[in-house]
Coordinates of C-alpha atoms in Angstrom, one line a residue:
M1 CA -22.8 -7.4 -22.0
S2 CA -24.0 -7.3 -25.4
L3 CA -22.0 -9.0 -28.4
Q4 CA -22.9 -9.4 -32.2
I5 CA -21.7 -11.4 -34.5
G6 CA -21.7 -11.0 -38.0
I7 CA -22.9 -13.9 -40.5
V8 CA -21.3 -13.1 -43.7
G9 CA -20.5 -15.6 -47.2
L10 CA -20.8 -15.4 -50.7
P11 CA -24.7 -14.8 -51.8
N12 CA -26.7 -18.3 -51.9
V13 CA -24.5 -20.3 -49.1
G14 CA -27.2 -20.6 -46.6
K15 CA -26.8 -17.4 -44.6
S16 CA -29.8 -16.5 -43.9
T17 CA -31.4 -20.1 -43.7
L18 CA -28.6 -20.6 -40.7
F19 CA -29.3 -17.3 -39.0
Q20 CA -33.8 -18.2 -39.8
A21 CA -32.5 -21.4 -38.0
L22 CA -30.7 -19.7 -35.1
T23 CA -33.3 -17.7 -34.1
K24 CA -36.5 -18.8 -35.4
K25 CA -36.9 -15.4 -36.8
K26 CA -38.0 -14.9 -40.3
V27 CA -36.5 -13.2 -42.5
D28 CA -36.2 -13.6 -46.7
T29 CA -34.1 -16.6 -48.1
S30 CA -35.1 -16.2 -51.5
N31 CA -33.2 -17.8 -53.8
Y32 CA -31.4 -14.9 -55.5
P33 CA -28.5 -12.6 -54.3
F34 CA -29.1 -9.8 -52.5
A35 CA -32.6 -11.1 -50.8
T36 CA -30.9 -9.4 -47.3
I37 CA -31.0 -5.8 -47.8
D38 CA -30.8 -4.7 -44.0
P39 CA -29.0 -6.5 -41.5
N40 CA -31.6 -9.1 -39.5
V41 CA -30.2 -9.0 -35.5
G42 CA -31.6 -12.2 -33.4
V43 CA -30.8 -13.2 -29.8
V44 CA -29.7 -16.3 -29.2
A45 CA -28.9 -18.4 -25.9
V46 CA -25.9 -20.3 -25.4
P47 CA -26.3 -23.6 -24.6
D48 CA -25.6 -24.7 -21.5
E49 CA -26.5 -28.4 -20.0
R50 CA -25.4 -27.0 -16.3
L51 CA -28.0 -24.2 -16.1
A52 CA -31.0 -27.1 -15.2
Q53 CA -28.5 -29.2 -12.7
L54 CA -27.6 -25.6 -10.7
A55 CA -31.5 -24.7 -11.3
R56 CA -32.8 -28.0 -10.4
V57 CA -30.1 -28.2 -6.7
A58 CA -31.2 -24.6 -6.1
K59 CA -34.6 -24.8 -6.8
S60 CA -35.1 -21.6 -8.8
K61 CA -38.3 -20.6 -10.1
E62 CA -36.8 -19.3 -13.0
I63 CA -33.6 -20.3 -15.4
I64 CA -32.0 -17.5 -17.5
P65 CA -29.6 -18.3 -20.0
T66 CA -26.3 -16.1 -21.7
T67 CA -27.0 -14.8 -24.9
I68 CA -25.3 -13.9 -28.1
E69 CA -26.7 -11.4 -30.8
F70 CA -26.5 -12.8 -34.5
V71 CA -26.6 -10.7 -37.5
D72 CA -27.6 -11.3 -40.9
I73 CA -25.3 -9.0 -43.3
A74 CA -26.2 -9.8 -47.2
G75 CA -24.2 -11.8 -49.6
L76 CA -21.0 -10.3 -50.3
V77 CA -19.7 -10.7 -53.9
K78 CA -16.2 -10.2 -55.9
N79 CA -15.5 -6.2 -55.4
A80 CA -17.7 -5.6 -53.1
H81 CA -14.9 -3.1 -51.1
Q82 CA -15.4 -1.3 -54.3
G83 CA -19.0 -1.0 -54.1
E84 CA -20.2 -4.4 -56.0
G85 CA -24.0 -5.3 -54.8
L86 CA -24.0 -2.7 -52.6
G87 CA -20.9 -4.5 -50.6
N88 CA -19.4 -0.9 -49.2
Q89 CA -23.2 -1.0 -47.3
F90 CA -23.1 -4.4 -45.9
L91 CA -19.3 -4.1 -44.9
Q92 CA -19.9 -1.5 -43.0
N93 CA -22.3 -3.4 -41.0
I94 CA -19.7 -6.0 -40.5
R95 CA -17.4 -3.5 -38.8
E96 CA -20.0 -3.0 -36.2
T97 CA -20.2 -6.9 -34.6
D98 CA -17.6 -8.5 -32.4
A99 CA -16.4 -11.5 -34.7
I100 CA -17.4 -13.1 -37.8
V101 CA -19.0 -16.0 -39.0
E102 CA -18.2 -17.0 -42.2
V103 CA -20.3 -19.4 -43.8
V104 CA -18.6 -21.4 -47.1
R105 CA -21.1 -23.5 -49.3
A106 CA -19.8 -27.1 -50.0
F107 CA -23.4 -28.8 -51.0
T108 CA -24.3 -29.2 -54.4
D109 CA -27.9 -27.9 -55.6
P110 CA -28.7 -27.6 -59.1
N111 CA -32.0 -25.0 -57.8
V112 CA -29.9 -23.0 -55.9
I113 CA -27.9 -20.9 -58.3
H114 CA -24.0 -19.9 -57.4
V115 CA -22.7 -16.7 -58.1
A116 CA -19.6 -18.0 -59.7
G117 CA -21.2 -20.8 -61.4
K118 CA -19.6 -23.6 -59.6
V119 CA -19.4 -24.8 -55.1
E120 CA -15.6 -24.6 -54.6
P121 CA -15.1 -23.7 -51.1
K122 CA -11.5 -22.6 -50.6
E123 CA -12.3 -19.8 -54.2
D124 CA -15.3 -18.3 -51.8
V125 CA -13.2 -18.2 -48.9
E126 CA -10.3 -16.0 -50.5
T127 CA -13.1 -14.5 -52.4
I128 CA -14.6 -12.9 -48.9
N129 CA -11.0 -13.2 -47.0
L130 CA -9.6 -10.7 -49.8
E131 CA -12.4 -8.5 -49.9
L132 CA -12.2 -7.8 -45.7
I133 CA -8.4 -7.3 -46.4
F134 CA -8.7 -5.2 -49.3
A135 CA -11.5 -2.8 -47.4
D136 CA -9.0 -2.9 -44.4
L137 CA -6.4 -1.6 -46.7
A138 CA -8.4 1.1 -47.1
I139 CA -8.6 2.6 -44.3
V140 CA -5.3 1.8 -43.0
S141 CA -3.7 3.3 -45.7
K142 CA -5.5 6.6 -45.5
R143 CA -4.8 6.9 -41.7
H144 CA -1.3 5.9 -42.5
E145 CA -0.6 8.7 -45.0
N146 CA -2.4 11.1 -42.2
V147 CA -0.1 9.9 -39.7
L148 CA 2.8 10.8 -41.6
R149 CA 1.8 14.4 -42.4
Q150 CA 1.6 14.5 -38.8
L151 CA 4.7 13.4 -38.5
K152 CA 6.3 16.2 -40.8
S153 CA 4.9 19.2 -38.6
G154 CA 6.9 17.3 -35.6
T155 CA 7.6 14.3 -33.5
N156 CA 5.1 12.9 -31.1
R157 CA 5.9 10.4 -29.5
Q158 CA 1.8 8.7 -29.3
V159 CA 1.9 9.6 -32.7
E160 CA 5.0 7.2 -33.5
Q161 CA 3.5 4.6 -31.9
Q162 CA 0.2 4.7 -33.9
L163 CA 2.4 5.0 -37.4
G164 CA 4.0 1.5 -36.0
A165 CA 0.7 0.2 -35.6
L166 CA -0.6 1.1 -39.0
T167 CA 2.7 0.3 -40.7
K168 CA 2.8 -3.2 -39.1
F169 CA -1.0 -3.5 -40.4
K170 CA -0.2 -2.2 -44.3
E171 CA 2.5 -4.7 -44.5
A172 CA 0.0 -7.6 -43.6
L173 CA -2.6 -6.3 -45.8
E174 CA -0.7 -5.9 -48.8
A175 CA 0.6 -9.1 -48.0
G176 CA -2.7 -10.8 -48.1
R177 CA -2.8 -11.5 -44.1
P178 CA -5.8 -10.4 -42.0
A179 CA -5.0 -8.0 -39.2
R180 CA -5.3 -10.4 -36.7
S181 CA -2.1 -12.0 -37.8
V182 CA -0.1 -9.1 -36.2
E183 CA 1.5 -8.5 -33.1
L184 CA 1.2 -5.6 -31.4
T185 CA 2.7 -3.4 -28.1
D186 CA -0.2 -2.6 -25.8
D187 CA 1.0 0.9 -27.0
E188 CA 0.3 0.5 -30.2
R189 CA -3.2 -1.2 -29.5
G190 CA -4.0 1.6 -27.7
H191 CA -3.7 4.0 -30.5
I192 CA -6.1 2.0 -33.1
K193 CA -9.3 1.1 -31.4
D194 CA -10.8 3.4 -33.4
M195 CA -10.5 1.7 -36.6
N196 CA -12.5 -1.5 -35.6
L197 CA -10.7 -3.7 -38.7
L198 CA -12.2 -5.8 -40.0
T199 CA -10.0 -8.5 -40.2
A200 CA -9.3 -7.8 -36.7
K201 CA -12.1 -9.3 -35.5
P202 CA -12.2 -13.0 -34.5
I203 CA -13.3 -15.6 -37.0
L204 CA -14.8 -18.9 -37.4
Y205 CA -15.8 -20.9 -40.4
V206 CA -19.4 -22.8 -41.1
L207 CA -18.7 -25.4 -43.9
N208 CA -22.4 -25.6 -45.4
V209 CA -22.1 -29.3 -46.3
G210 CA -24.9 -31.5 -48.3
E211 CA -27.2 -34.1 -46.1
G212 CA -24.8 -36.9 -45.0
S213 CA -21.8 -35.6 -46.0
P214 CA -18.9 -36.1 -44.3
P215 CA -17.1 -33.3 -42.0
P216 CA -13.8 -32.3 -44.3
L217 CA -10.4 -34.1 -43.1
G218 CA -8.2 -32.2 -40.9
G219 CA -10.1 -28.9 -40.5
G220 CA -9.2 -27.2 -43.7
V221 CA -12.0 -26.2 -46.9
G222 CA -10.2 -27.3 -49.7
G223 CA -7.9 -29.0 -47.9
G224 CA -6.3 -25.4 -46.9
G225 CA -6.1 -24.2 -43.2
L226 CA -7.8 -21.4 -42.3
D227 CA -6.8 -19.2 -39.1
G228 CA -10.3 -19.9 -37.2
P229 CA -12.7 -23.1 -36.3
V230 CA -14.1 -24.8 -39.0
V231 CA -18.0 -25.9 -37.8
P232 CA -19.5 -28.5 -40.9
L233 CA -23.0 -28.8 -40.4
S234 CA -26.0 -28.9 -43.3
V235 CA -27.9 -25.7 -42.9
K236 CA -30.9 -27.7 -44.5
I237 CA -31.2 -30.4 -41.6
E238 CA -31.0 -27.3 -38.5
S239 CA -33.4 -25.2 -40.1
E240 CA -35.8 -29.0 -40.1
L241 CA -34.4 -29.1 -37.2
A242 CA -35.7 -25.7 -35.8
E243 CA -39.1 -26.0 -37.0
L244 CA -40.2 -29.1 -34.8
S245 CA -40.8 -29.4 -30.6
A246 CA -37.7 -30.1 -28.5
E247 CA -39.2 -33.9 -28.4
D248 CA -39.2 -34.2 -31.9
A249 CA -36.0 -32.5 -32.5
A250 CA -34.4 -35.5 -29.9
T251 CA -36.0 -38.1 -31.9
F252 CA -34.6 -36.9 -35.1
M253 CA -31.4 -35.9 -33.6
R254 CA -31.2 -39.8 -31.9
D255 CA -32.2 -40.9 -35.8
L256 CA -29.4 -38.9 -37.2
G257 CA -26.9 -40.0 -34.5
L258 CA -25.9 -36.6 -33.6
R259 CA -25.7 -35.8 -29.6
E260 CA -26.4 -32.0 -29.7
S261 CA -27.3 -29.7 -32.9
G262 CA -24.8 -28.0 -35.5
L263 CA -26.6 -24.7 -33.8
D264 CA -25.9 -25.5 -30.3
Q265 CA -21.9 -26.3 -31.8
L266 CA -21.7 -23.4 -33.7
I267 CA -23.1 -21.5 -30.6
K268 CA -20.4 -22.8 -28.1
A269 CA -17.6 -22.2 -31.0
A270 CA -18.5 -18.7 -31.4
Y271 CA -18.6 -17.9 -27.5
Q272 CA -15.1 -19.6 -27.4
T273 CA -14.1 -17.1 -30.2
L274 CA -15.2 -14.5 -28.5
N275 CA -12.7 -15.7 -25.7
L276 CA -15.9 -15.9 -22.8
I277 CA -16.6 -17.8 -19.8
T278 CA -19.5 -18.0 -18.3
F279 CA -20.0 -18.0 -14.5
F280 CA -23.7 -18.4 -12.7
T281 CA -25.9 -17.2 -9.6
A282 CA -27.9 -20.1 -8.3
G283 CA -30.8 -19.2 -5.4
P284 CA -34.8 -19.8 -5.2
K285 CA -36.1 -17.3 -7.3
E286 CA -33.4 -18.1 -10.3
T287 CA -30.4 -19.2 -12.2
R288 CA -28.8 -17.2 -14.5
A289 CA -25.3 -17.5 -16.6
W290 CA -23.6 -14.8 -16.8
T291 CA -20.9 -13.7 -19.7
V292 CA -17.7 -12.3 -18.9
K293 CA -13.9 -12.4 -21.1
R294 CA -11.6 -15.0 -20.0
G295 CA -9.6 -13.1 -17.3
T296 CA -12.2 -10.9 -16.0
K297 CA -11.8 -10.0 -12.0
A298 CA -14.3 -10.7 -9.3
P299 CA -14.7 -6.9 -8.9
Q300 CA -15.7 -6.3 -13.1
A301 CA -17.4 -9.4 -13.0
A302 CA -19.8 -8.1 -10.2
G303 CA -20.3 -4.7 -12.3
V304 CA -21.9 -7.1 -15.5
I305 CA -24.5 -7.7 -12.7
H306 CA -25.1 -4.4 -11.7
T307 CA -22.6 -1.2 -11.3
D308 CA -23.3 -0.5 -7.7
F309 CA -21.9 -4.3 -7.1
E310 CA -18.7 -3.4 -8.5
E311 CA -18.3 -0.2 -6.8
G312 CA -18.9 -1.4 -3.5
F313 CA -17.8 -4.4 -3.6
I314 CA -16.4 -6.0 -0.8
R315 CA -15.5 -10.1 -1.3
A316 CA -17.1 -12.9 -3.6
E317 CA -18.0 -16.2 -2.1
I318 CA -17.3 -19.3 -4.6
I319 CA -17.9 -22.7 -5.5
N320 CA -17.1 -24.7 -9.0
W321 CA -20.7 -25.5 -10.5
K322 CA -20.4 -29.1 -10.2
E323 CA -18.9 -29.3 -6.7
F324 CA -22.7 -27.1 -6.2
V325 CA -24.4 -29.6 -7.2
D326 CA -23.0 -32.8 -5.7
A327 CA -23.0 -31.2 -2.6
G328 CA -27.0 -30.7 -2.7
G329 CA -26.5 -26.4 -2.8
D330 CA -24.7 -24.2 -1.0
V331 CA -25.8 -24.7 2.7
R332 CA -24.4 -28.2 2.6
A333 CA -20.9 -26.7 0.3
K334 CA -19.9 -24.4 3.2
E335 CA -20.4 -27.3 5.7
L336 CA -17.9 -29.4 3.5
G337 CA -15.4 -26.8 2.9
K338 CA -15.9 -25.8 -0.5
V339 CA -16.8 -22.7 -0.9
R340 CA -14.3 -20.0 -0.5
I341 CA -13.9 -16.4 -0.2
E342 CA -12.1 -14.2 -2.9
G343 CA -11.0 -11.0 -3.1
K344 CA -10.2 -7.7 -5.7
E345 CA -8.1 -10.1 -7.6
Y346 CA -9.8 -13.3 -7.8
I347 CA -9.8 -14.5 -11.3
I348 CA -13.2 -15.7 -12.6
Q349 CA -13.0 -19.1 -13.8
D350 CA -15.8 -20.7 -16.2
G351 CA -18.3 -22.1 -13.9
D352 CA -18.1 -20.8 -11.0
V353 CA -20.7 -20.0 -8.8
V354 CA -20.6 -17.1 -7.8
H355 CA -22.4 -14.9 -4.4
F356 CA -21.1 -11.3 -3.9
H357 CA -20.6 -9.5 -1.3
F358 CA -20.5 -5.7 -1.6
Q359 CA -21.5 -2.7 0.5
T360 CA -24.0 0.4 -0.6

């Protein structure tokens, strides 16, 4: 499944440098606002230490991780929803993503200008989030007016449900709250899927700290709580790590006292923010990670591999990845009674090693 996460923030907060470190794809990171004009897309492997262990036991020739697409979107500024800084174009790019990573500047550097003239993380968060709220409010208000006109011509249950959702969104946005804070019924949710509201998307925050700066206490920015996970990291250090060989990067990290890079933490946090889990297939040809939404049943998980698998699903052989490794493979695992047979109602768990049986 192809999933995209948009990287947003004010100009010169480290977005494009972060993207470059994530994907090792060179983009324009010049020190001036709107250096990025078109969104850059990079596919990033999700780090998973389980893959190597499974591949070793299964004697796999190849390891294939699961991936996430990151989209580097040009810097937003105050009044972007009104078109400032080509904001409308960039807001549309964000609308097409599944989640948002908001990069917040917490480092000071006289050589890197700040569009507001000062480094105030809390104010920067408020600026970006308000722009997203204003952009959503414009769309919701317009749709709300149209639905009210429809109701004047006659009562319609579906239109009434749509109006209920729109009214909830409108009240929340006007109060400065994001759309994701609104609780909807299943019926209401079904009538507003096409709106693709910016503030309805899951969000996580990257706090771009200076080298050696401690992470903020309590996971907040400027002392305030946020409605998503916070990953503090030094984008400068991460960009330096990305340029090193795996061996040199490991040495550099040990010298810094890091168990894993900030980028790995970010990618994992992004994966979790999207409410995703990983299951595995493992054999001599390859060990492969597959992505599904949490709560996915076995036939639908099989369909991620191939649509024929879902249509002809019969059953699935399931074993936890750790039990697979400890047993030394599926043959011994079956002898030990560790492999379970599950049917169509089984919900895939993170870390399942799965062998699907299907009919053609």
